[in-house]
mmCIF file of C-alpha atoms in Angstrom:
data_model
loop_
_atom_site.group_PDB
_atom_site.id
_atom_site.type_symbol
_atom_site.label_atom_id
_atom_site.label_comp_id
_atom_site.label_asym_id
_atom_site.label_seq_id
_atom_site.Cartn_x
_atom_site.Cartn_y
_atom_site.Cartn_z
ATOM 1 C CA MET A 1 21.196 -15.185 -13.196
ATOM 2 C CA ALA A 2 19.312 -12.123 -12.045
ATOM 3 C CA THR A 3 16.358 -11.065 -14.155
ATOM 4 C CA LYS A 4 16.734 -7.611 -15.649
ATOM 5 C CA LEU A 5 14.011 -5.263 -14.454
ATOM 6 C CA GLU A 6 11.826 -3.711 -17.125
ATOM 7 C CA PRO A 7 11.052 0.016 -16.867
ATOM 8 C CA PRO A 8 7.391 1.062 -16.466
ATOM 9 C CA THR A 9 5.519 1.414 -19.743
ATOM 10 C CA ASP A 10 4.219 4.779 -20.917
ATOM 11 C CA GLU A 11 0.695 3.596 -20.083
ATOM 12 C CA GLN A 12 1.695 2.709 -16.505
ATOM 13 C CA GLU A 13 3.467 6.023 -16.027
ATOM 14 C CA GLN A 14 0.405 7.872 -17.355
ATOM 15 C CA ALA A 15 -1.937 5.906 -15.076
ATOM 16 C CA PHE A 16 0.254 6.745 -12.085
ATOM 17 C CA ALA A 17 0.344 10.420 -13.040
ATOM 18 C CA GLU A 18 -3.428 10.549 -13.426
ATOM 19 C CA SER A 19 -4.066 8.875 -10.070
ATOM 20 C CA GLY A 20 -1.254 10.844 -8.431
ATOM 21 C CA ASP A 21 -3.173 14.116 -8.080
ATOM 22 C CA TYR A 22 -6.153 12.289 -6.597
ATOM 23 C CA ILE A 23 -3.974 10.408 -4.115
ATOM 24 C CA THR A 24 -2.130 13.601 -3.196
ATOM 25 C CA ASP A 25 -5.344 15.489 -2.415
ATOM 26 C CA VAL A 26 -6.715 12.707 -0.204
ATOM 27 C CA VAL A 27 -3.470 12.003 1.643
ATOM 28 C CA LYS A 28 -2.598 15.614 2.411
ATOM 29 C CA GLU A 29 -5.925 16.262 4.160
ATOM 30 C CA ASN A 30 -5.865 13.013 6.142
ATOM 31 C CA LEU A 31 -2.235 13.425 7.174
ATOM 32 C CA LYS A 32 -2.804 16.928 8.510
ATOM 33 C CA LEU A 33 -5.967 15.886 10.370
ATOM 34 C CA ILE A 34 -4.446 12.781 11.972
ATOM 35 C CA ARG A 35 -1.191 14.535 12.878
ATOM 36 C CA HIS A 36 -2.978 17.460 14.538
ATOM 37 C CA THR A 37 -5.437 15.141 16.306
ATOM 38 C CA LYS A 38 -2.527 13.235 17.828
ATOM 39 C CA GLY A 39 -0.700 16.454 18.688
ATOM 40 C CA PHE A 40 2.400 15.601 16.645
ATOM 41 C CA SER A 41 4.603 18.328 15.218
ATOM 42 C CA LEU A 42 6.255 17.660 11.862
ATOM 43 C CA ASP A 43 9.555 17.157 13.677
ATOM 44 C CA LYS A 44 8.060 14.637 16.097
ATOM 45 C CA LEU A 45 6.375 12.658 13.335
ATOM 46 C CA ALA A 46 9.585 12.698 11.288
ATOM 47 C CA ASN A 47 11.460 11.170 14.234
ATOM 48 C CA ARG A 48 8.753 8.541 14.756
ATOM 49 C CA CYS A 49 8.402 7.390 11.155
ATOM 50 C CA GLY A 50 11.818 7.960 9.599
ATOM 51 C CA VAL A 51 10.475 10.235 6.863
ATOM 52 C CA SER A 52 12.135 13.652 6.677
ATOM 53 C CA ARG A 53 10.344 16.745 7.925
ATOM 54 C CA ALA A 54 10.724 18.289 4.470
ATOM 55 C CA MET A 55 9.035 15.325 2.807
ATOM 56 C CA LEU A 56 6.171 15.335 5.320
ATOM 57 C CA SER A 57 5.676 19.043 4.734
ATOM 58 C CA GLN A 58 5.610 18.553 0.953
ATOM 59 C CA ILE A 59 3.004 15.780 1.284
ATOM 60 C CA GLU A 60 0.805 17.935 3.536
ATOM 61 C CA GLN A 61 1.036 20.781 1.019
ATOM 62 C CA GLY A 62 0.141 18.489 -1.859
ATOM 63 C CA LYS A 63 3.507 19.034 -3.535
ATOM 64 C CA SER A 64 4.647 15.400 -3.450
ATOM 65 C CA VAL A 65 2.995 12.079 -4.353
ATOM 66 C CA PRO A 66 4.030 9.568 -1.660
ATOM 67 C CA THR A 67 5.158 6.055 -2.538
ATOM 68 C CA ILE A 68 3.831 2.899 -0.893
ATOM 69 C CA SER A 69 6.856 2.581 1.403
ATOM 70 C CA VAL A 70 6.629 6.216 2.523
ATOM 71 C CA LEU A 71 2.925 5.877 3.339
ATOM 72 C CA TRP A 72 3.584 2.706 5.342
ATOM 73 C CA LYS A 73 6.278 4.490 7.349
ATOM 74 C CA ILE A 74 3.995 7.444 8.048
ATOM 75 C CA ALA A 75 1.103 5.168 9.042
ATOM 76 C CA ASN A 76 3.367 3.275 11.450
ATOM 77 C CA GLY A 77 4.682 6.551 12.880
ATOM 78 C CA LEU A 78 1.113 7.729 13.458
ATOM 79 C CA ASN A 79 0.136 4.254 14.741
ATOM 80 C CA VAL A 80 -2.850 4.057 12.384
ATOM 81 C CA PRO A 81 -3.813 1.566 9.636
ATOM 82 C CA PHE A 82 -2.406 2.309 6.185
ATOM 83 C CA SER A 83 -5.896 3.016 4.829
ATOM 84 C CA GLU A 84 -6.453 5.897 7.266
ATOM 85 C CA LEU A 85 -4.200 8.028 5.062
ATOM 86 C CA LEU A 86 -6.352 7.228 2.002
ATOM 87 C CA LYS A 87 -9.740 7.541 3.669
ATOM 88 C CA GLU A 88 -12.466 9.345 1.743
ATOM 89 C CA LYS A 89 -15.432 11.280 3.055
ATOM 90 C CA ASN A 90 -18.355 9.105 4.135
ATOM 91 C CA GLN A 91 -21.002 8.123 1.596
ATOM 92 C CA GLU A 92 -24.060 5.896 1.754
ATOM 93 C CA GLY A 93 -25.512 3.235 -0.510
ATOM 94 C CA ILE A 94 -23.790 1.074 -3.090
ATOM 95 C CA HIS A 95 -20.154 1.945 -3.738
ATOM 96 C CA VAL A 96 -18.891 1.450 -7.276
ATOM 97 C CA LEU A 97 -15.142 1.858 -7.623
ATOM 98 C CA LYS A 98 -14.447 2.637 -11.264
ATOM 99 C CA ALA A 99 -11.060 1.434 -12.477
ATOM 100 C CA GLU A 100 -10.060 4.902 -13.642
ATOM 101 C CA ASN A 101 -10.721 6.290 -10.150
ATOM 102 C CA SER A 102 -8.756 3.617 -8.303
ATOM 103 C CA LYS A 103 -5.891 4.659 -6.079
ATOM 104 C CA VAL A 104 -2.745 3.042 -7.479
ATOM 105 C CA LEU A 105 0.428 3.336 -5.422
ATOM 106 C CA PHE A 106 3.891 2.419 -6.693
ATOM 107 C CA SER A 107 7.109 1.526 -4.906
ATOM 108 C CA ASN A 108 10.157 3.753 -5.403
ATOM 109 C CA SER A 109 11.499 1.408 -8.062
ATOM 110 C CA LYS A 110 8.077 1.210 -9.798
ATOM 111 C CA VAL A 111 8.302 -2.623 -9.811
ATOM 112 C CA PHE A 112 5.524 -3.032 -7.222
ATOM 113 C CA ALA A 113 2.021 -1.571 -7.515
ATOM 114 C CA SER A 114 -0.881 -1.721 -5.084
ATOM 115 C CA ARG A 115 -4.490 -0.856 -6.016
ATOM 116 C CA ALA A 116 -7.141 -0.547 -3.311
ATOM 117 C CA LEU A 117 -10.371 -2.358 -4.218
ATOM 118 C CA PHE A 118 -12.542 -1.024 -1.419
ATOM 119 C CA PRO A 119 -13.999 2.379 -0.426
ATOM 120 C CA PHE A 120 -12.092 4.165 2.336
ATOM 121 C CA LEU A 121 -15.057 4.888 4.554
ATOM 122 C CA GLY A 122 -16.959 3.437 7.490
ATOM 123 C CA ASN A 123 -15.678 0.969 10.089
ATOM 124 C CA ARG A 124 -14.128 -2.273 8.874
ATOM 125 C CA LYS A 125 -11.663 -4.956 9.855
ATOM 126 C CA THR A 126 -10.541 -5.938 6.370
ATOM 127 C CA GLU A 127 -9.025 -4.312 3.294
ATOM 128 C CA PHE A 128 -8.824 -5.710 -0.241
ATOM 129 C CA TYR A 129 -5.977 -4.976 -2.678
ATOM 130 C CA GLU A 130 -4.779 -5.894 -6.150
ATOM 131 C CA LEU A 131 -0.986 -6.272 -6.277
ATOM 132 C CA LEU A 132 1.270 -6.282 -9.324
ATOM 133 C CA LEU A 133 4.934 -7.265 -9.150
ATOM 134 C CA LYS A 134 7.037 -6.759 -12.272
ATOM 135 C CA PRO A 135 9.480 -9.399 -13.584
ATOM 136 C CA GLY A 136 12.412 -9.758 -11.199
ATOM 137 C CA GLY A 137 10.758 -7.299 -8.819
ATOM 138 C CA HIS A 138 11.385 -7.257 -5.089
ATOM 139 C CA GLU A 139 9.443 -5.364 -2.409
ATOM 140 C CA VAL A 140 10.153 -5.210 1.329
ATOM 141 C CA ALA A 141 7.155 -4.521 3.573
ATOM 142 C CA GLU A 142 7.708 -3.300 7.102
ATOM 143 C CA ALA A 143 5.872 -4.935 9.997
ATOM 144 C CA HIS A 144 2.257 -3.812 10.217
ATOM 145 C CA LYS A 145 0.268 -3.117 13.375
ATOM 146 C CA THR A 146 0.247 -5.955 15.929
ATOM 147 C CA GLY A 147 -2.412 -8.545 15.076
ATOM 148 C CA THR A 148 -2.537 -7.717 11.357
ATOM 149 C CA THR A 149 -2.811 -10.707 9.019
ATOM 150 C CA GLU A 150 -2.596 -11.081 5.250
ATOM 151 C CA ASN A 151 -4.406 -13.603 3.051
ATOM 152 C CA LEU A 152 -2.920 -13.565 -0.433
ATOM 153 C CA VAL A 153 -3.724 -15.508 -3.620
ATOM 154 C CA VAL A 154 -1.616 -15.592 -6.780
ATOM 155 C CA VAL A 155 -3.670 -15.160 -9.962
ATOM 156 C CA SER A 156 -0.876 -15.296 -12.537
ATOM 157 C CA GLY A 157 2.899 -15.517 -12.439
ATOM 158 C CA LYS A 158 4.878 -16.737 -9.435
ATOM 159 C CA LEU A 159 5.676 -15.313 -6.020
ATOM 160 C CA ARG A 160 8.470 -15.929 -3.546
ATOM 161 C CA LEU A 161 7.311 -14.723 -0.125
ATOM 162 C CA ARG A 162 9.552 -14.285 2.869
ATOM 163 C CA VAL A 163 7.930 -13.843 6.293
ATOM 164 C CA GLY A 164 10.552 -13.384 8.957
ATOM 165 C CA GLU A 165 12.993 -16.242 8.311
ATOM 166 C CA LYS A 166 10.525 -18.452 6.404
ATOM 167 C CA VAL A 167 10.283 -18.527 2.599
ATOM 168 C CA VAL A 168 7.440 -20.000 0.525
ATOM 169 C CA GLU A 169 7.019 -20.336 -3.254
ATOM 170 C CA LEU A 170 3.563 -19.726 -4.748
ATOM 171 C CA GLU A 171 2.203 -20.460 -8.212
ATOM 172 C CA PRO A 172 -1.132 -19.514 -9.860
ATOM 173 C CA LYS A 173 -4.152 -20.382 -7.671
ATOM 174 C CA ASP A 174 -1.915 -20.935 -4.623
ATOM 175 C CA SER A 175 -2.784 -18.911 -1.536
ATOM 176 C CA VAL A 176 -1.097 -18.123 1.768
ATOM 177 C CA PHE A 177 -2.212 -16.743 5.119
ATOM 178 C CA PHE A 178 0.305 -15.211 7.513
ATOM 179 C CA LYS A 179 0.794 -12.798 10.387
ATOM 180 C CA ALA A 180 1.952 -9.509 8.881
ATOM 181 C CA ASP A 181 3.120 -7.833 12.086
ATOM 182 C CA VAL A 182 6.675 -8.852 11.182
ATOM 183 C CA SER A 183 8.810 -7.729 8.250
ATOM 184 C CA HIS A 184 7.968 -9.569 5.018
ATOM 185 C CA GLU A 185 9.148 -9.513 1.406
ATOM 186 C CA TYR A 186 7.538 -10.163 -1.972
ATOM 187 C CA SER A 187 9.762 -11.325 -4.859
ATOM 188 C CA ASN A 188 9.017 -12.266 -8.464
ATOM 189 C CA PRO A 189 11.664 -14.804 -9.590
ATOM 190 C CA THR A 190 10.398 -14.965 -13.192
ATOM 191 C CA ASP A 191 10.435 -12.898 -16.385
ATOM 192 C CA GLN A 192 6.635 -12.471 -16.296
ATOM 193 C CA GLU A 193 4.491 -10.093 -14.260
ATOM 194 C CA THR A 194 2.861 -11.502 -11.115
ATOM 195 C CA LEU A 195 -0.755 -10.587 -10.326
ATOM 196 C CA MET A 196 -2.082 -11.148 -6.798
ATOM 197 C CA TYR A 197 -5.067 -10.282 -4.634
ATOM 198 C CA LEU A 198 -4.620 -9.508 -0.963
ATOM 199 C CA VAL A 199 -7.053 -9.350 1.938
ATOM 200 C CA MET A 200 -5.596 -7.590 4.983
ATOM 201 C CA ASP A 201 -7.295 -8.122 8.325
ATOM 202 C CA TYR A 202 -6.903 -6.041 11.472
ATOM 203 C CA THR A 203 -7.539 -7.138 15.054
ATOM 204 C CA ASP A 204 -9.540 -3.975 15.724
ATOM 205 C CA GLU A 205 -11.952 -2.156 13.440
ATOM 206 C CA VAL A 206 -10.466 0.708 11.459
ATOM 207 C CA GLY A 207 -12.019 3.630 9.686
#
């Protein structure tokens, strides 16, 4: 029997709304800069990434908060790491990322949330994320850049992971390492939320 999906709580909706403006401001500047640097028109980028010209224009004008899936499509169309669209201006010293200032991105269905746990600055080969998958939730991730790998550990709840044609079941404290340059899917087969931490590694330095 399929598990009925629970709608986001008022607190989750408020947290998304509060982080939305911050995400919008960062993404719109980076998208415009990267697109112009690569010499892509809005029409060309729309054809490359599968996101409509109207949506791209709204994101660049700060009129729309992009979802995780939309950002992944745009990043793939631009042929840049996902984090390039969320990159902040360079700073020096110790970087404290306060929880209230974290960038939280939600899937269209709001059942999947991704929170970046690293500063978007400087050169790096790895990225660190907190992932939340609601009861019965399912998220499809498109293939990342060639050579990208994911190392994921389940903290609480359970995860069913499909990588290509292979499926693995993970419980708390289980971890998995896999090549993420193929399509993969995250599913929560239970009636409890699944909390995970993900380290994404790129072949080349990004940032």
